[in-house]
Amino acid sequence: MNGNPSDQPNVAWERLPWKKFEVTVYRMQKRIFQASKRGDTKTVHKIQKLLMKSEAARLLAVRRVTQDNQGKKTAGVDGVKSVPPAERLRMVEAIHPKQMEKRKAKPLRRVWIPKPGKEEKRPLGIPVMIDRACQALAKQALEPQWEAQFERNSYGFRPGRSCHDAIEAIYSSIKHKDKYVLDADIAGCFDNISHEYLCNAIGPVPGRELIKQWLKAGYVEQEVFHATERGTPQGGVVSPLLANIALHGMEEAIGVKYDSRGQLVGKRAVVRYADDFVCFCETKEDAERVQGVLTAWLKERGLTLSEEKTRIVHLTEGFDFLGFNIRHYPAPKTSRTGWKLLIKPSKESVQEMRTKLKGLWEKAHGTNAQTVLGKCNPVIRGWANYFRTAVAKEIFSSLDRWMFYKEDRYTRRMHPKKAKDWRQHRYWGRLHLERNDPWVFGDKQTGAHLLKFSWFPIERHTLVKGTSSPDDPRLRSYWMERQAAKAKDLTRSKQKLAKRQHGRCPQCGESLFNEEELQVHHLHARAQGGKNVYSNLVLVHLFCHQHIHAASKRALSDCQECNNRDLLAIERKAARRSKHKEQEEPCCT
């Protein structure tokens, strides 16, 4: 970098032109994608070298592991949890390829975390911070090369693709067809991938020796070092991409075919999300043949199918995938085939949700209603947004009835000597001003209320087109439209701001929905008389927000209270004003 770190490194870091860096890196990634698409390996490697040496790419890599990632406060074997701005600037220089050649990757710290809804645990390997930054840099160079080659029905850990795309691909493949399903599970996929196969698949890319070091770095558990002869550790920044590279080619292996329009032809289909996949065949015998082919194909990669979890079932029996249950139900009066495909939240997912909410209600004993809302609302919103693409209306209603029982039990425990009518008047009412529902639980003093699952409308997810990738410059407008659709996952108040801004950040002009954290900014500072009203608020990216405050020398805490409260009071005040205005207007008759 030019010059020495500033006397105020935090301000210097926030004032850096991050959007300019992102544009620079995107242009190089776009060129890598195009060269890989046309099979020009020499040009791919040349641009990858330029990208890894680029100061813009190194700055973004450091920012992502020290500020953006959820695990930014998780320490490796060196115990470093957080990196101050001055140290980040030095780390940018330390991850230059020439500097990285002189150092050896440190071993990972092994931790065990429980699998969702299960008693068993899975291992995570936590690299030290500088190795994470170097992995993020390598990922920026590798990902666009492989995005140009990955198969269309691969959805896990890929930019612009999600669980919902995988579920929609399943629906499109089998909605009117009688199928047998090979519901497969790879035994310890991340822990058993062959290093030799993976290195051969990657080829002579820049940073290949660094990747070998990360794979062979070993791990430390309870202060004892263990060598790693196979596997790519879960917890590493580049590990999901390496796993996708290892599993690339599954469609070709089992003979999945598409026509010139990208439509599925033939008798077989496969949908893969990371190491979870399902294959569809017309007969049980064919499903058994596919299982044999995949067993041999996985053996080359050092992997095996789990005998306990791999099974062949008919669609009328149904199977679970990514938290959903997919099954054919008899429908002789409404379907030509006599069967209808329904995708619902699985019984396990519903039970996990109840268990989680039950734990939150138990912890809420002795706390006020505002605390209950702060704990439960994000959980309800996240679960409902995930399953709103399925046939979930009845399940949402049943969860609301179950939640009412929990609400009533909470009020009886808080006020054991009060009458039912008193408790009803204290905690329930028409707190959601846009719904004529007198049984909304909440805090009447602030107007905050508990969300209901049934308030989230069922909406079908739109499947991503074929092999489309965000790195393809021809599809920029297509990806902008897909990103804008993510607004429905925001709170209602932030949805209003996003709609008013036409889905763009007023600071950088880019789409709001580019995977960055969003924050609310006051145009006129509250310290100078600015108010919490929609006309004084805009939705911006986190780093745009920091850039604005660093340039104007305003304290970021000036907006923090509004972000923490999630605009509930503002939304309620605006709704009251509009309702009062309607009452004042004379009747047209």
XYZ file of C-alpha atoms in Angstrom:
589
model
C 0.000 0.000 0.000
C 1.122 3.570 -0.570
C 2.304 5.361 2.549
C 2.229 4.298 6.182
C -0.917 3.469 8.168
C -2.710 6.553 9.434
C -2.560 7.747 13.037
C -6.238 6.777 13.078
C -6.137 3.426 11.279
C -9.833 2.729 11.883
C -10.794 5.879 9.948
C -8.215 5.093 7.258
C -9.612 1.567 6.834
C -13.220 2.735 6.598
C -12.354 5.492 4.115
C -10.834 3.093 1.614
C -12.758 3.031 -1.720
C -14.245 -0.430 -1.250
C -16.622 -0.239 -4.202
C -13.726 0.603 -6.494
C -11.887 -2.477 -5.218
C -14.943 -4.680 -5.773
C -15.313 -3.434 -9.360
C -11.615 -4.092 -10.024
C -11.808 -7.648 -8.698
C -15.092 -8.357 -10.505
C -13.559 -7.331 -13.830
C -10.704 -9.801 -13.374
C -13.080 -12.551 -12.246
C -15.236 -11.856 -15.306
C -12.206 -12.339 -17.573
C -11.290 -15.583 -15.778
C -14.849 -16.864 -16.253
C -14.888 -16.018 -19.965
C -11.471 -17.593 -20.580
C -12.465 -20.747 -18.680
C -15.728 -20.955 -20.637
C -13.870 -21.022 -23.942
C -11.226 -23.447 -22.594
C -8.300 -20.977 -22.632
C -6.402 -22.369 -19.626
C -3.268 -20.282 -20.269
C -5.227 -17.011 -20.012
C -7.083 -18.279 -16.924
C -3.836 -18.898 -15.042
C -2.360 -15.580 -16.190
C -5.296 -13.538 -14.865
C -5.433 -15.613 -11.663
C -1.811 -14.607 -10.960
C -2.675 -10.951 -11.522
C -5.685 -11.198 -9.223
C -3.757 -12.806 -6.350
C -1.092 -10.081 -6.568
C -3.731 -7.328 -6.799
C -3.935 -5.005 -3.797
C -7.710 -4.674 -4.285
C -8.200 -8.455 -4.056
C -5.982 -8.716 -0.959
C -7.847 -5.890 0.775
C -11.209 -7.549 0.067
C -9.911 -10.926 1.257
C -8.768 -9.435 4.581
C -12.033 -7.557 4.996
C -14.120 -10.666 4.415
C -12.393 -12.778 7.059
C -11.967 -10.019 9.667
C -15.317 -8.218 9.296
C -17.835 -9.939 6.998
C -17.677 -13.632 7.933
C -19.802 -14.966 10.785
C -16.763 -16.741 12.238
C -14.668 -13.576 12.386
C -14.440 -13.805 16.203
C -13.474 -17.500 16.272
C -9.814 -18.000 17.133
C -7.372 -20.458 15.548
C -4.440 -22.098 17.329
C -2.788 -18.680 17.830
C -5.753 -17.401 19.891
C -6.347 -14.320 17.684
C -10.077 -13.496 17.686
C -10.259 -9.983 16.317
C -7.921 -7.959 14.119
C -7.744 -4.158 14.627
C -7.607 -1.908 11.524
C -3.848 -1.258 11.761
C -3.188 -4.998 11.848
C -5.519 -5.530 8.875
C -3.399 -3.163 6.797
C -0.268 -5.140 7.691
C -2.075 -8.405 6.928
C -2.792 -7.144 3.384
C 0.955 -6.999 2.782
C 1.552 -10.354 4.506
C -0.765 -12.284 2.151
C 1.035 -11.185 -1.008
C 1.941 -14.426 -2.858
C 5.673 -13.693 -2.523
C 5.333 -13.294 1.239
C 3.135 -16.373 1.608
C 5.743 -18.535 -0.150
C 8.101 -17.882 2.779
C 5.720 -19.037 5.522
C 4.163 -22.374 6.354
C 0.460 -22.851 7.029
C -0.318 -23.356 10.711
C -2.392 -26.327 11.926
C -6.114 -25.892 12.517
C -7.899 -25.827 15.834
C -10.355 -28.744 16.027
C -13.737 -28.051 17.621
C -16.898 -30.167 17.654
C -20.335 -28.709 17.018
C -23.717 -30.505 17.167
C -25.465 -31.349 13.921
C -28.836 -29.564 13.563
C -31.518 -31.602 15.322
C -29.185 -34.520 16.052
C -27.213 -35.735 19.040
C -24.078 -36.526 17.020
C -21.444 -33.851 16.402
C -19.306 -32.912 13.436
C -15.713 -31.613 13.507
C -14.714 -28.114 12.458
C -11.149 -27.060 11.662
C -10.528 -23.385 12.423
C -7.510 -21.869 10.575
C -5.579 -18.910 11.973
C -6.682 -15.519 10.695
C -3.873 -14.958 8.182
C -4.433 -18.400 6.611
C -8.150 -17.570 6.343
C -7.304 -14.348 4.496
C -5.005 -16.228 2.122
C -7.706 -18.834 1.472
C -10.221 -16.073 0.722
C -7.741 -14.636 -1.789
C -7.258 -18.030 -3.460
C -11.030 -18.545 -3.582
C -11.489 -15.264 -5.467
C -9.166 -16.606 -8.168
C -10.413 -20.213 -8.289
C -14.175 -19.744 -8.062
C -14.874 -18.019 -11.419
C -12.771 -20.643 -13.251
C -14.885 -23.475 -11.853
C -18.195 -21.606 -12.049
C -17.753 -21.736 -15.821
C -17.492 -25.549 -15.634
C -19.788 -26.694 -12.805
C -22.898 -28.675 -13.716
C -26.322 -27.050 -13.729
C -27.850 -29.205 -10.982
C -25.109 -28.487 -8.441
C -26.401 -25.920 -5.930
C -24.491 -26.032 -2.625
C -21.936 -23.344 -1.685
C -22.128 -21.623 -5.059
C -22.731 -17.879 -5.606
C -26.323 -17.054 -6.530
C -27.617 -20.580 -5.757
C -29.456 -21.798 -2.689
C -31.325 -24.677 -1.063
C -34.529 -23.386 -2.643
C -33.013 -23.762 -6.124
C -32.213 -27.406 -5.347
C -35.779 -28.049 -4.131
C -37.270 -26.325 -7.176
C -35.003 -28.386 -9.454
C -36.369 -31.552 -7.822
C -39.932 -30.334 -8.391
C -39.229 -29.570 -12.053
C -37.631 -32.992 -12.595
C -40.357 -35.193 -11.102
C -43.628 -33.253 -10.749
C -45.524 -35.373 -13.306
C -43.356 -38.488 -13.377
C -43.426 -41.807 -11.564
C -39.904 -42.178 -10.153
C -37.675 -44.197 -7.864
C -35.302 -42.151 -5.759
C -31.750 -42.991 -4.736
C -31.586 -40.950 -1.521
C -27.814 -41.017 -1.004
C -25.501 -39.828 1.742
C -21.699 -39.665 1.458
C -19.997 -40.939 4.614
C -17.831 -38.109 6.043
C -17.418 -36.323 2.716
C -15.298 -33.383 3.891
C -13.095 -35.607 6.081
C -12.257 -38.238 3.462
C -11.670 -36.488 0.122
C -8.461 -37.735 -1.488
C -5.753 -35.044 -1.514
C -4.099 -36.604 -4.566
C -7.327 -36.596 -6.593
C -8.163 -33.031 -5.528
C -4.739 -31.654 -6.494
C -4.936 -33.393 -9.882
C -8.427 -31.958 -10.464
C -7.311 -28.410 -9.625
C -4.324 -28.611 -11.953
C -1.325 -26.238 -12.082
C -3.174 -23.130 -10.872
C -1.424 -20.246 -9.083
C -1.394 -20.957 -5.354
C -1.433 -24.738 -5.845
C 1.387 -25.225 -3.306
C -0.517 -23.125 -0.762
C -3.594 -25.329 -1.208
C -1.429 -28.407 -0.593
C -0.153 -26.785 2.608
C -3.711 -26.132 3.878
C -4.720 -29.703 3.145
C -1.669 -31.153 4.920
C -1.527 -28.630 7.796
C -3.017 -31.021 10.369
C -5.058 -30.018 13.398
C -4.675 -29.544 17.146
C -7.215 -31.080 19.528
C -6.773 -30.850 23.301
C -3.203 -29.599 22.738
C -2.259 -32.709 20.698
C -1.213 -32.374 17.034
C -2.780 -34.737 14.461
C -1.596 -35.051 10.867
C -4.154 -34.971 8.024
C -3.595 -37.391 5.139
C -7.009 -36.871 3.551
C -10.030 -34.550 3.672
C -10.582 -30.816 3.420
C -11.464 -29.326 6.820
C -14.945 -27.976 7.475
C -14.449 -24.424 8.699
C -11.904 -23.357 6.087
C -12.877 -20.531 3.718
C -11.927 -22.456 0.575
C -13.097 -25.913 1.757
C -16.662 -25.803 0.284
C -15.237 -24.869 -3.134
C -12.695 -27.706 -2.962
C -15.474 -30.158 -2.071
C -17.517 -29.008 -5.086
C -14.460 -29.470 -7.315
C -13.992 -33.014 -6.011
C -17.658 -33.903 -6.671
C -17.816 -32.238 -10.086
C -18.823 -34.611 -12.899
C -21.569 -36.599 -11.160
C -24.135 -35.867 -13.897
C -21.766 -37.064 -16.586
C -20.920 -40.204 -14.590
C -24.531 -41.437 -14.451
C -25.452 -40.286 -17.964
C -27.747 -37.298 -17.329
C -28.529 -35.618 -20.653
C -29.979 -32.270 -21.763
C -31.221 -31.027 -25.104
C -30.100 -27.846 -26.885
C -32.556 -25.764 -24.818
C -31.223 -27.136 -21.544
C -34.267 -29.314 -20.931
C -33.737 -32.652 -19.204
C -33.997 -35.655 -21.526
C -33.456 -39.318 -20.767
C -34.501 -41.512 -17.861
C -32.142 -40.263 -15.148
C -31.720 -37.037 -13.193
C -29.647 -35.890 -10.220
C -29.806 -32.879 -7.890
C -26.838 -32.186 -5.612
C -26.430 -29.731 -2.768
C -22.795 -29.964 -1.555
C -22.387 -33.578 -0.341
C -26.152 -34.314 -0.242
C -27.695 -35.570 -3.461
C -30.673 -37.500 -4.843
C -30.883 -39.437 -8.125
C -34.158 -40.135 -9.954
C -34.725 -43.264 -12.064
C -37.776 -44.878 -13.673
C -37.234 -48.346 -12.181
C -35.793 -49.764 -8.985
C -33.330 -51.859 -11.002
C -32.006 -48.742 -12.738
C -31.638 -46.981 -9.356
C -29.537 -49.939 -8.147
C -27.338 -49.685 -11.260
C -26.856 -45.939 -10.607
C -25.861 -46.719 -7.028
C -23.206 -49.142 -8.314
C -21.857 -46.572 -10.799
C -21.633 -43.877 -8.111
C -19.947 -46.214 -5.645
C -17.095 -46.764 -8.126
C -17.039 -43.062 -9.106
C -16.767 -41.923 -5.471
C -14.059 -44.500 -4.713
C -11.680 -42.622 -7.059
C -12.166 -39.587 -4.821
C -11.602 -41.512 -1.594
C -15.304 -41.442 -0.718
C -17.990 -44.037 0.017
C -21.779 -44.060 0.347
C -23.149 -44.485 3.859
C -24.842 -47.896 4.069
C -27.116 -46.750 6.908
C -28.373 -43.542 5.297
C -28.429 -44.467 1.595
C -31.708 -46.007 0.429
C -33.884 -46.493 -2.640
C -37.524 -45.447 -2.237
C -40.510 -44.787 -4.457
C -41.918 -41.263 -4.581
C -45.142 -42.475 -2.962
C -43.077 -43.242 0.172
C -41.399 -39.853 0.063
C -37.978 -38.677 1.223
C -36.460 -35.759 3.158
C -33.995 -33.347 1.570
C -32.628 -30.066 3.003
C -35.365 -29.951 5.655
C -38.225 -30.547 3.185
C -40.295 -33.676 2.640
C -40.906 -34.535 -1.037
C -43.660 -37.049 -1.764
C -46.323 -38.093 -4.268
C -49.862 -38.004 -2.808
C -52.903 -39.664 -4.417
C -55.069 -37.142 -6.297
C -57.344 -39.102 -8.684
C -59.761 -36.202 -9.201
C -57.284 -33.372 -9.776
C -54.376 -34.966 -11.633
C -54.112 -36.804 -14.949
C -51.629 -39.273 -13.504
C -53.647 -39.750 -10.312
C -50.792 -38.413 -8.179
C -49.719 -34.944 -7.052
C -46.221 -33.960 -5.896
C -46.259 -31.960 -2.653
C -43.202 -30.489 -0.959
C -43.697 -29.697 2.734
C -41.531 -28.932 5.759
C -40.367 -32.300 7.103
C -41.599 -33.580 10.460
C -38.054 -33.303 11.816
C -37.837 -29.630 10.790
C -41.142 -28.808 12.479
C -40.117 -30.642 15.648
C -36.734 -28.874 15.691
C -38.533 -25.525 15.425
C -40.823 -26.376 18.329
C -37.902 -27.546 20.445
C -35.969 -24.350 19.746
C -38.909 -22.076 20.526
C -39.728 -24.103 23.629
C -36.199 -23.471 24.902
C -36.562 -19.735 24.262
C -39.878 -19.627 26.171
C -38.321 -21.481 29.106
C -35.421 -19.016 29.233
C -37.913 -16.139 29.041
C -39.396 -17.011 32.443
C -39.034 -13.924 34.635
C -38.228 -11.535 31.763
C -40.495 -8.912 30.213
C -42.415 -9.278 26.956
C -39.940 -7.097 25.041
C -37.167 -9.615 25.749
C -39.368 -12.489 24.552
C -40.050 -10.693 21.268
C -36.350 -9.957 20.709
C -35.495 -13.652 21.087
C -38.402 -15.269 19.231
C -39.059 -12.935 16.292
C -35.755 -13.516 14.413
C -36.215 -17.298 14.787
C -39.805 -17.181 13.509
C -38.896 -14.891 10.610
C -35.940 -17.024 9.511
C -37.828 -20.342 9.665
C -40.946 -18.996 7.958
C -38.925 -17.342 5.168
C -37.083 -20.600 4.522
C -40.216 -22.780 4.310
C -42.609 -20.261 2.728
C -41.730 -21.676 -0.717
C -43.294 -25.052 0.219
C -46.842 -26.273 0.886
C -46.723 -24.981 4.446
C -49.950 -23.073 5.143
C -51.442 -25.738 7.432
C -48.144 -26.247 9.257
C -47.765 -22.478 9.781
C -51.283 -22.342 11.286
C -50.582 -25.285 13.595
C -47.389 -23.612 14.827
C -49.349 -20.414 15.532
C -51.823 -22.395 17.635
C -48.954 -24.018 19.501
C -47.353 -20.591 20.064
C -50.612 -19.256 21.529
C -50.465 -22.023 24.131
C -46.901 -20.939 24.985
C -47.944 -17.281 25.176
C -50.807 -18.113 27.529
C -48.554 -20.245 29.722
C -45.991 -17.407 29.889
C -48.624 -14.900 31.066
C -49.982 -17.323 33.705
C -46.491 -17.855 35.079
C -45.774 -14.120 35.106
C -49.108 -13.194 36.752
C -50.426 -16.262 38.623
C -52.908 -14.216 40.688
C -54.407 -12.214 37.820
C -57.652 -13.063 36.038
C -57.790 -14.307 32.445
C -59.444 -11.091 31.206
C -56.741 -8.950 32.843
C -53.966 -10.976 31.196
C -55.743 -10.830 27.855
C -56.080 -7.052 28.038
C -52.448 -6.694 29.119
C -50.749 -8.812 26.462
C -53.086 -9.310 23.471
C -54.693 -6.863 21.091
C -54.689 -5.499 17.544
C -51.000 -4.656 17.765
C -50.395 -5.305 14.073
C -52.174 -2.250 12.702
C -52.538 -3.646 9.186
C -54.340 -6.799 10.385
C -57.699 -7.018 12.080
C -56.446 -9.624 14.527
C -57.277 -9.070 18.225
C -55.048 -11.948 19.348
C -51.602 -10.537 18.609
C -49.221 -11.016 21.534
C -46.856 -8.187 22.427
C -45.933 -5.146 24.479
C -48.694 -2.535 24.302
C -46.460 0.229 25.639
C -44.039 0.092 22.693
C -46.346 -1.513 20.120
C -43.845 -4.339 19.518
C -45.521 -7.674 18.823
C -44.759 -11.339 18.235
C -44.762 -12.470 14.619
C -47.079 -15.221 13.432
C -46.009 -17.883 10.974
C -49.241 -17.488 8.998
C -48.368 -13.852 8.232
C -45.719 -15.075 5.771
C -47.470 -15.733 2.436
C -46.593 -18.875 0.490
C -44.509 -17.948 -2.574
C -42.945 -20.284 -5.128
C -39.210 -19.854 -5.646
C -37.991 -19.146 -9.184
C -35.348 -21.667 -10.238
C -32.024 -20.266 -11.426
C -31.603 -20.696 -15.180
C -29.414 -23.599 -16.277
C -25.700 -22.950 -15.716
C -26.123 -19.211 -15.057
C -23.398 -17.649 -12.897
C -22.976 -14.151 -11.365
C -19.513 -14.077 -12.979
C -21.076 -14.110 -16.454
C -21.104 -10.437 -17.645
C -23.954 -11.104 -20.092
C -26.327 -11.916 -17.205
C -25.724 -8.869 -15.014
C -29.325 -7.584 -15.272
C -30.679 -11.101 -14.656
C -28.752 -11.394 -11.387
C -29.788 -7.886 -10.333
C -33.440 -8.966 -10.634
C -32.825 -12.165 -8.651
C -31.026 -10.257 -5.914
C -33.877 -7.733 -5.656
C -36.286 -10.604 -4.913
C -34.424 -11.160 -1.624
C -36.145 -8.071 -0.203
C -38.976 -10.277 1.069
C -36.594 -11.749 3.652
C -36.142 -8.355 5.315
C -38.335 -6.914 8.048
C -41.396 -5.000 6.833
C -39.880 -1.609 7.652
C -36.664 -2.335 5.736
C -38.703 -3.673 2.820
C -40.374 -0.253 2.582
C -37.010 1.508 2.480
C -35.643 -0.907 -0.141
C -38.735 -0.437 -2.330
C -38.501 3.342 -2.066
C -34.826 3.163 -3.129
C -35.678 0.789 -6.049
C -33.380 -1.830 -4.521
C -30.203 0.264 -4.823
C -27.744 1.643 -2.274
C -27.726 5.471 -2.518
C -24.037 5.598 -1.587
C -22.472 3.229 -4.142
C -25.342 2.874 -6.636
C -25.097 -0.924 -6.604
C -27.836 -3.411 -5.724
C -28.643 -3.585 -2.019
C -28.799 -7.364 -2.197
C -25.219 -8.428 -2.910
C -24.730 -10.580 0.226
C -23.489 -7.600 2.295
C -25.048 -6.685 5.628
C -27.613 -3.866 5.374
C -28.006 -1.025 7.854
C -30.290 1.981 8.303
C -28.670 5.426 7.977
C -30.032 8.803 9.114
C -29.634 11.427 6.376
C -29.884 14.212 8.970
C -28.025 13.286 12.151
C -30.155 12.694 15.249
C -27.621 14.699 17.254
C -28.481 17.668 15.021
C -32.241 17.263 15.300
C -32.844 14.490 12.741
C -35.881 12.313 13.431
C -36.721 8.607 13.170
C -39.061 9.033 10.211
C -38.953 7.264 6.873
C -38.143 10.475 4.990
C -34.912 10.766 7.023
C -33.830 7.136 6.603
C -32.073 5.168 3.874
C -30.918 1.564 3.641
C -27.203 1.170 2.849
C -24.506 -1.499 2.873
C -22.532 -1.859 6.098
C -19.286 -0.625 4.548
C -21.043 2.198 2.715
C -22.479 3.172 6.092
C -19.036 3.187 7.673
C -17.646 5.177 4.734
C -20.364 7.838 5.097
C -19.691 8.293 8.818
C -15.901 8.314 8.382
C -16.118 10.995 5.669
C -18.512 13.202 7.670
C -16.754 12.458 11.013
C -20.073 11.401 12.522
C -20.238 8.712 15.193
C -21.653 5.452 13.848
C -23.575 5.068 17.125
C -25.793 7.928 15.909
C -27.633 5.325 13.786
C -27.044 2.247 15.895
C -30.112 2.499 18.122
C -32.360 2.603 15.082
C -30.711 -0.551 13.667
C -30.997 -2.361 16.983
C -34.692 -1.592 17.409
C -35.365 -2.673 13.834
C -37.620 0.319 13.116
C -40.608 -1.151 14.990
C -41.517 2.140 16.651
C -41.121 4.019 13.361
C -43.350 1.577 11.513
C -46.035 1.771 14.203
C -45.910 5.578 14.257
C -46.233 5.768 10.458
C -49.175 3.348 10.496
C -50.948 5.385 13.181
C -50.419 8.589 11.188
C -51.857 7.063 8.005
C -54.825 5.622 9.892
C -55.529 8.967 11.550
C -55.334 10.699 8.160
C -57.881 8.249 6.693
C -60.289 8.956 9.559
C -60.018 12.723 8.985
C -60.807 12.495 5.260
C -64.525 13.098 4.456
C -66.505 10.185 3.092
C -66.920 10.386 -0.698
C -70.641 9.576 -0.400
